[in-house]
Each structure stands twice: as C-alpha cells, then as structure tokens.
Coordinates of C-alpha atoms and ligand atoms in Angstrom, one line a residue:
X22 CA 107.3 100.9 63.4
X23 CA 110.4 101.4 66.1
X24 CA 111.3 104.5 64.1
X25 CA 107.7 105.5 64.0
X26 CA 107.5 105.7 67.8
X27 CA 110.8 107.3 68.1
X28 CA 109.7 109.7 66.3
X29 CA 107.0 110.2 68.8
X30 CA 109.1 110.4 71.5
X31 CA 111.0 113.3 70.0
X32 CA 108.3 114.7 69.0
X33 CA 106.8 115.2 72.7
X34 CA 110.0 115.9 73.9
X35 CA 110.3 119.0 71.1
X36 CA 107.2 120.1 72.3
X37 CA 107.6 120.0 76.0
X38 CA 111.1 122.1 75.1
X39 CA 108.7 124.3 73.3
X40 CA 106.2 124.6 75.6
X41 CA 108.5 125.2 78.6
X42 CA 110.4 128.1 76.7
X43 CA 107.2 129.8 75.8
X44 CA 105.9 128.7 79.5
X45 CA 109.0 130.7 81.1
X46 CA 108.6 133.9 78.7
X47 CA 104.9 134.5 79.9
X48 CA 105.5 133.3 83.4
X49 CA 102.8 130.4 83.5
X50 CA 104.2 129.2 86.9
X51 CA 103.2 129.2 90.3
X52 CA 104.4 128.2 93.7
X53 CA 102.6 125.7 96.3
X54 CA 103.6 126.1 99.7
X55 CA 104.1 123.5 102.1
X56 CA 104.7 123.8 105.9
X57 CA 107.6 122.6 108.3
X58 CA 106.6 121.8 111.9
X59 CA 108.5 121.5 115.0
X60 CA 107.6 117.9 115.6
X61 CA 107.2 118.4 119.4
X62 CA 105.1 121.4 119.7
X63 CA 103.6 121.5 115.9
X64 CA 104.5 125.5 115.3
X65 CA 105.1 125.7 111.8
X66 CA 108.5 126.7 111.8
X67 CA 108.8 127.3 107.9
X68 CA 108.0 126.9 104.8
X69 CA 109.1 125.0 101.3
X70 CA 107.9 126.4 97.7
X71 CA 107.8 123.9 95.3
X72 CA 106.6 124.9 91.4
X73 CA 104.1 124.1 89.4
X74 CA 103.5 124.4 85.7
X75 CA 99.8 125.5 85.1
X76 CA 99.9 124.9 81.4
X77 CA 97.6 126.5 79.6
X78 CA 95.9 123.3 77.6
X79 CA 96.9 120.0 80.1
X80 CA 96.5 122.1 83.1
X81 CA 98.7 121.3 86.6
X82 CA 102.2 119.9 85.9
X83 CA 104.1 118.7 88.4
X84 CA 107.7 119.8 88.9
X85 CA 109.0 115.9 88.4
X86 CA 107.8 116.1 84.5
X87 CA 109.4 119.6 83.9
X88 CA 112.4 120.7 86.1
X89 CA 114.7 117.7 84.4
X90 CA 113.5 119.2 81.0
X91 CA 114.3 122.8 82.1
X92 CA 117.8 121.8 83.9
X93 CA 118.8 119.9 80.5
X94 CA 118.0 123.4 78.4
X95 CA 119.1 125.5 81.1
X96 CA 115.9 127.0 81.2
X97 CA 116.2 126.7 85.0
X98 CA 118.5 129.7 84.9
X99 CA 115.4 132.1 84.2
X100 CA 112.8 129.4 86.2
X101 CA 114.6 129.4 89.2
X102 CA 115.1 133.4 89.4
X103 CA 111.1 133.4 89.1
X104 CA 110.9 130.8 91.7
X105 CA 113.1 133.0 94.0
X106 CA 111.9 136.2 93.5
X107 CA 108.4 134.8 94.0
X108 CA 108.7 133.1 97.5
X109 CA 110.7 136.0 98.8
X110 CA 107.8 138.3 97.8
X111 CA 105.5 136.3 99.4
X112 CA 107.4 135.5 102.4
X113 CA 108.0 139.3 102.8
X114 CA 104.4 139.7 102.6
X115 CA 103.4 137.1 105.3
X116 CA 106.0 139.1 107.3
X117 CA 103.5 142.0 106.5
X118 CA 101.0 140.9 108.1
X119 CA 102.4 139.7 111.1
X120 CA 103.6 136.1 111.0
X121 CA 107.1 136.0 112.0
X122 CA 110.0 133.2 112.7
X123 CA 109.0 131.2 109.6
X124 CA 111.6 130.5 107.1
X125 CA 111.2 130.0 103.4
X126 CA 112.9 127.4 101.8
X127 CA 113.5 126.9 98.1
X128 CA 114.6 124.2 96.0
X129 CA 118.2 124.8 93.6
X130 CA 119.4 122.3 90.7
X131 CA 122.6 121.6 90.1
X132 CA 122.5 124.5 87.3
X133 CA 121.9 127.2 89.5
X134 CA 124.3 126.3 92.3
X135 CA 126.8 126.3 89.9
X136 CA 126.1 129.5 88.1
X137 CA 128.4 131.7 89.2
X138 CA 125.6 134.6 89.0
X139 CA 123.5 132.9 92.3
X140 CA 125.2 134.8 94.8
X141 CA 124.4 138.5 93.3
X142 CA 121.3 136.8 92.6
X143 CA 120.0 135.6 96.4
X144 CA 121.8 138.8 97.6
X145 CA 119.8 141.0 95.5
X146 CA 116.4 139.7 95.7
X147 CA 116.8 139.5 99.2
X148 CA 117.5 142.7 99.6
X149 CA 115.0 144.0 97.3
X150 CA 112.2 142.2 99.6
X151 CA 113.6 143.6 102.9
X152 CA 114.6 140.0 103.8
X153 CA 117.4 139.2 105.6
X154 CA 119.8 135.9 104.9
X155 CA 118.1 133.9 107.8
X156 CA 114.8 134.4 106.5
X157 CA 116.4 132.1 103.3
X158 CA 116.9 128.4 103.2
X159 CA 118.5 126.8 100.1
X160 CA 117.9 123.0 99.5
X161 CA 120.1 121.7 97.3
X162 CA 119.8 117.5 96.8
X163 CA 122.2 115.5 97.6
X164 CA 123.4 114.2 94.0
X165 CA 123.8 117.6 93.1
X166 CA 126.0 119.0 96.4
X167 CA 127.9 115.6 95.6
X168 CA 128.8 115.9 92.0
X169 CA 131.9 118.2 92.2
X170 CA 131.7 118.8 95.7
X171 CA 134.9 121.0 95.9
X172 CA 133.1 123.4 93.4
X173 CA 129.9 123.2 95.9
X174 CA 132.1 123.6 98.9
X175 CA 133.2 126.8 97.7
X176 CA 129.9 128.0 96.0
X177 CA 127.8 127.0 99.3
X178 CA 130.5 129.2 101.8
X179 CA 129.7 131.8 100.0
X180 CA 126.0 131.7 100.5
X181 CA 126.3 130.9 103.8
X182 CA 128.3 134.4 104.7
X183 CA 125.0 136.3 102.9
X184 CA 123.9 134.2 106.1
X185 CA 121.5 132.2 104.2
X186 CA 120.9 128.6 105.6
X187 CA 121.7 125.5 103.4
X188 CA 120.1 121.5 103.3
X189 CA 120.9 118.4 101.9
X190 CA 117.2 117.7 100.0
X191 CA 116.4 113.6 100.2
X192 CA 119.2 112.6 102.1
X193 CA 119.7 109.3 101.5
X194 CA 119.3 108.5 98.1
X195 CA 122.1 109.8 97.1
X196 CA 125.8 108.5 97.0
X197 CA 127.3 110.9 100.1
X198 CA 130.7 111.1 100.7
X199 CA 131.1 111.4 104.3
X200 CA 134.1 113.6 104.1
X201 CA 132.9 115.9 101.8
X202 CA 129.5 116.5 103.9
X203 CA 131.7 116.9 107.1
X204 CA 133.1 119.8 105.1
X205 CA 130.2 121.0 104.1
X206 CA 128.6 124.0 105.0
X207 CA 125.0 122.5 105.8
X208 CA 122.6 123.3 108.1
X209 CA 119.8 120.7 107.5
X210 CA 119.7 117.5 106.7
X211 CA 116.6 116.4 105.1
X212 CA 116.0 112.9 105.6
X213 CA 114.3 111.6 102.2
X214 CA 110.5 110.3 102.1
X215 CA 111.9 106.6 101.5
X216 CA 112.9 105.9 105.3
X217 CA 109.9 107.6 106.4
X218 CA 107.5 105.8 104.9
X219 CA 108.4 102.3 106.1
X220 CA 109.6 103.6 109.4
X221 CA 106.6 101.9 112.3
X222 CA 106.9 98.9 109.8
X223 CA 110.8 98.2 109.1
X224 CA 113.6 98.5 112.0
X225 CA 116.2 99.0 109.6
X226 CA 114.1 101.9 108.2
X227 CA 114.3 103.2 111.8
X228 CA 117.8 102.6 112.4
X229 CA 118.3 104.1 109.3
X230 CA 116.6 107.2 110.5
X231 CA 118.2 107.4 113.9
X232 CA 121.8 106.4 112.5
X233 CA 121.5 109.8 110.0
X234 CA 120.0 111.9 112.9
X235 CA 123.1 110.5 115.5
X236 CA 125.5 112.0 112.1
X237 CA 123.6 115.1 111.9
X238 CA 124.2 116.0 115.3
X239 CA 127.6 115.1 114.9
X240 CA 128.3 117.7 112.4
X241 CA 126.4 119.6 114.3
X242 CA 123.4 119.7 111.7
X243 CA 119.2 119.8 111.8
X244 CA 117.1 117.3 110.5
X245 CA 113.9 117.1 108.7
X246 CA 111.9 114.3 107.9
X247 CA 110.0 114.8 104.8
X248 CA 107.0 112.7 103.3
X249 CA 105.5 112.1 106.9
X250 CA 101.1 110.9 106.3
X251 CA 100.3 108.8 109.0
X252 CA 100.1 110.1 113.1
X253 CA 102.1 106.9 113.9
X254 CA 105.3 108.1 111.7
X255 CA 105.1 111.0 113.4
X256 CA 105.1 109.3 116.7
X257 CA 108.2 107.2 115.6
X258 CA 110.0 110.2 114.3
X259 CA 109.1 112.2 117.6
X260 CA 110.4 109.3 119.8
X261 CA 113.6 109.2 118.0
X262 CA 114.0 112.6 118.1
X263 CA 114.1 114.3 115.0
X264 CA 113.1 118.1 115.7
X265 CA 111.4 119.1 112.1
X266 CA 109.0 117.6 109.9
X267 CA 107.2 118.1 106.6
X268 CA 104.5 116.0 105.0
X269 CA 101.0 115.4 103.5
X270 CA 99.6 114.8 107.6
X271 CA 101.2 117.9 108.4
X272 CA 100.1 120.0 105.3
X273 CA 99.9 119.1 101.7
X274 CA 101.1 122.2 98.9
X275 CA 98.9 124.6 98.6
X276 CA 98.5 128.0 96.4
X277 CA 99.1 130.7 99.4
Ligands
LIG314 P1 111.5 117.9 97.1 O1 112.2 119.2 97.2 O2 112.0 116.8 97.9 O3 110.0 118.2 97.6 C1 109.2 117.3 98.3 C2 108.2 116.6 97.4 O4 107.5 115.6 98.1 C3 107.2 117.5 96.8 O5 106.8 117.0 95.5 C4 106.0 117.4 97.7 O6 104.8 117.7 97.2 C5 106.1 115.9 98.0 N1 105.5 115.5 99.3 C6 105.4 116.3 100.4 N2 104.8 115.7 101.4 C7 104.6 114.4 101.0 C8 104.1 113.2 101.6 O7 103.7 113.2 102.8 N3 104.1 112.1 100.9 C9 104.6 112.1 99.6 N4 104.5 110.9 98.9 N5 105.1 113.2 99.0 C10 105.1 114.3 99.7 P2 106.7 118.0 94.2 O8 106.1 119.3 94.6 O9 106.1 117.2 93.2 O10 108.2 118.3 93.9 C11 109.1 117.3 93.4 C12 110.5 117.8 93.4 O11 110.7 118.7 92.3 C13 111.0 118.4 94.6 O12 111.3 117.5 95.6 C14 112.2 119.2 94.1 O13 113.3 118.4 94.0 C15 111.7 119.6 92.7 N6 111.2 121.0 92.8 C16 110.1 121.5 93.2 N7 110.1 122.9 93.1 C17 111.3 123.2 92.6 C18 111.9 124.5 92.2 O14 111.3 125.6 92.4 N8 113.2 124.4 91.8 C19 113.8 123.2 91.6 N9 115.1 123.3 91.1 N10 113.3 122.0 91.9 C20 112.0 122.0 92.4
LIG315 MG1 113.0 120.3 98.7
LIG316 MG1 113.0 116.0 99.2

C-alpha cells in the first residue's frame, strides 16, 4: 500500500516534468500583471509580471505548483527568457501608446541569477525592445540573493551597470545577513505579505514593518509592501511611511 502511493506520487511528479517540458516547447504560458502604487498619491508607478501555466487539460496553474518543478529541471533557463522577453514586449508596447514612468518588474530564481548567460540576456532583450535599463526591475527573493551571496554580489553589480534596478522579493522570510545586504547592490526592498497582513491587528507586526523600512533607508533603499487587501493596511502602511505598495486592494493580476 505505502509503495503503491509512492508510486503515485512519482507518477504525478513524472508527469508534471512531462508536461512542463512539453508546456515550455509550445509556449503555453502567459503573464498577469499586477500594479505598484505610490501609496500617497496612488499613481501606479509600475508593474510586476508573474506567470501562469494555462495548461491545456487542468486549465490555470499558478506559478507556486510549477516554478519549484521548473527550477529543479532547469527548465527555468528557457521559462524565464519567455517570461522576459514577454513583459519587455509588452511594457514597450504600453510605452507605445503613451503611458510612461511605469517600470516593469520580473521575478528571477536562483537558477537564472546564477547563469552566467543573464547578463547578455537582459542586455539583449532590452535592447531589442528599445528599453532602456531603468525601464527593468529584477526581483530576486531573498533565500536566493542569500545562498552564496558573494556569487550574487558580483552577478547583481553587473546588472546594475546595464542600469537595471534590483529587489529583495518577500523580505523577511528569509535568513538575511545584514552585512551581506549592506553590500548589496539593492534598490528595493519588498516587505513580504506576512507583516502586512497582521499589521492594524499586531504591534510587533508594525514594528516589524517600520524597523525594515528605518534599515532600508539606511542603506539607502525603497520599500514595497506587498499583499496589501484591506483600506486600513494601507492607512497603517501610509502612516509609517512606506512609499510603494502592491496588493489585491490595489489591483489583483490580470491578462493585459
Ligand atoms: P511574488 O513575486 O512575491 O509575487 C507576489 C504573489 O502574491 C503573487 O502570487 C501575487 O498574485 C500574490 N498577491 C498579490 N497581491 C496579493 C494580496 O493582496 N494578497 C495575497 N494573499 N496575495 C497577493 P503568484 O502570482 O501566485 O506568484 C507566486 C510566486 O511565484 C511569486 O511571488 C514569485 O516568487 C513566483 N513567480 C511568479 N512569476 C514568476 C516568474 O516569471 N519567474 C519566477 N522565477 N518566479 C515567478
Ligand atoms: Mg515578486
Ligand atoms: Mg513577494
């Protein structure tokens, strides 16, 4: 019986592998777009493209169930080039037709960051879409920027000089070193959904929030608050001061 269901597991597993490679060969993906606001005047002041799998029998699948999957085959490799290519096309076509100052941001696993082919990569597309670094933001979380940070030191200076900006995604959550994120080259910190949702309800959640933002600023870095759904977080967030913030109140992902 335990080997039975095992043998299940696998099984799906097998097939999600499967299904992902064939998935990545005829391009079944699509980005959702969800807006950043300037938390004191509400301009959107960019945008994050997150992925979605629309597979061609179980429909919508969400990036949680498929980017681990893709990062363990390496799969993300060819994924995340899509993903890249995709929002800069898009971005450049909002650009197009008028809408201006909005950034685009876009996620990057720990694969990609480390791939020494990223640079030529971002450079390329971004020249391909008549973009310029700024228009770019790269999230990277903060496990990932952690786990051999000299490595991402090096790898994320680089970027920067293509003049690309770079955040910590779910800040928080993660194990930081403090003196490797003071060497960082980050732009944004994005404070992770967890403190925002109990923020109005828990002080330490709020202390929490205002001790990162009081770091960011030391290191002379942004903040974002992510995960914000009810008016009276964003009252909270606005009285403490963080500038940026992205959530299902604001604007849940949508197909452009
Ligand atoms: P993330 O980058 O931290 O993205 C934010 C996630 O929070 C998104 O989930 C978004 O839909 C969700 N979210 C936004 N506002 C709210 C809110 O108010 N409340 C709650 N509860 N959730 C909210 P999603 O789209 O399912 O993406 C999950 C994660 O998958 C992302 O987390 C990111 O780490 C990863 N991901 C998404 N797209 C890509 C991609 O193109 N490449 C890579 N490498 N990872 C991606
Ligand atoms: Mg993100
Ligand atoms: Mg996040």
């Amino acid at each position: 019986f335990f080997t039975a269901e095992m043998n299940q597991v696998a099984l799906k597993r097998l097939r999600l592998e499967q299904d992902l490679r064939a998935a990545v060969e005829t391009r079944q993906f699509e980005l959702h777009y969800q807006p950043q606001l300037d938390s004191s005047d509400g301009r959107i002041v960019g945008v994050e493209a997150l992925v979605r799998w629309r597979h061609p029998r179980d429909g919508l699948i969400s990036p949680a169930e498929f980017i681990p999957v893709a990062e363990e085959t390496g799969l993300i490799l060819q994924l995340g080039e899509w993903v890249l290519d995709e929002a800069c096309r898009q971005l450049r076509a909002w650009q197009d037709d008028g809408i201006r100052n909005v950034t685009m941001a876009v996620n990057l696993s720990a694969h990609q960051l480390h791939a020494p082919i990223l640079l030529e990569q971002v450079a390329t597309t971004l020249e391909t879409h008549g973009l310029t670094g700024a228009d770019l933001e790269l999230e990277i979380t903060e496990s990932v920027a952690m786990h051999d940070p000299d490595a991402s030191i090096r790898q994320l200076k680089a970027l920067r000089d293509l003049g690309v900006r770079l955040s910590i995604d779910d800040f928080g959550t993660g194990y930081s070193s403090l003196s490797y994120l003071k060497r960082m080259p980050i732009d944004i910190i994005k404070i992770d959904k967890s403190f925002v949702r109990e923020i109005t309800s828990d002080p330490t959640d709020a202390a929490m929030v205002r001790a990162i933002l009081q770091m960011a600023s030391a290191f002379g870095m942004e903040t974002v608050a992510e995960g914000v759904e009810t008016p009276e977080q964003l009252v909270a967030l606005r009285s403490l001061g963080i500038p940026a913030a992205q959530g299902y109140l604001l604007g849940r992902p949508g197909a452009r």
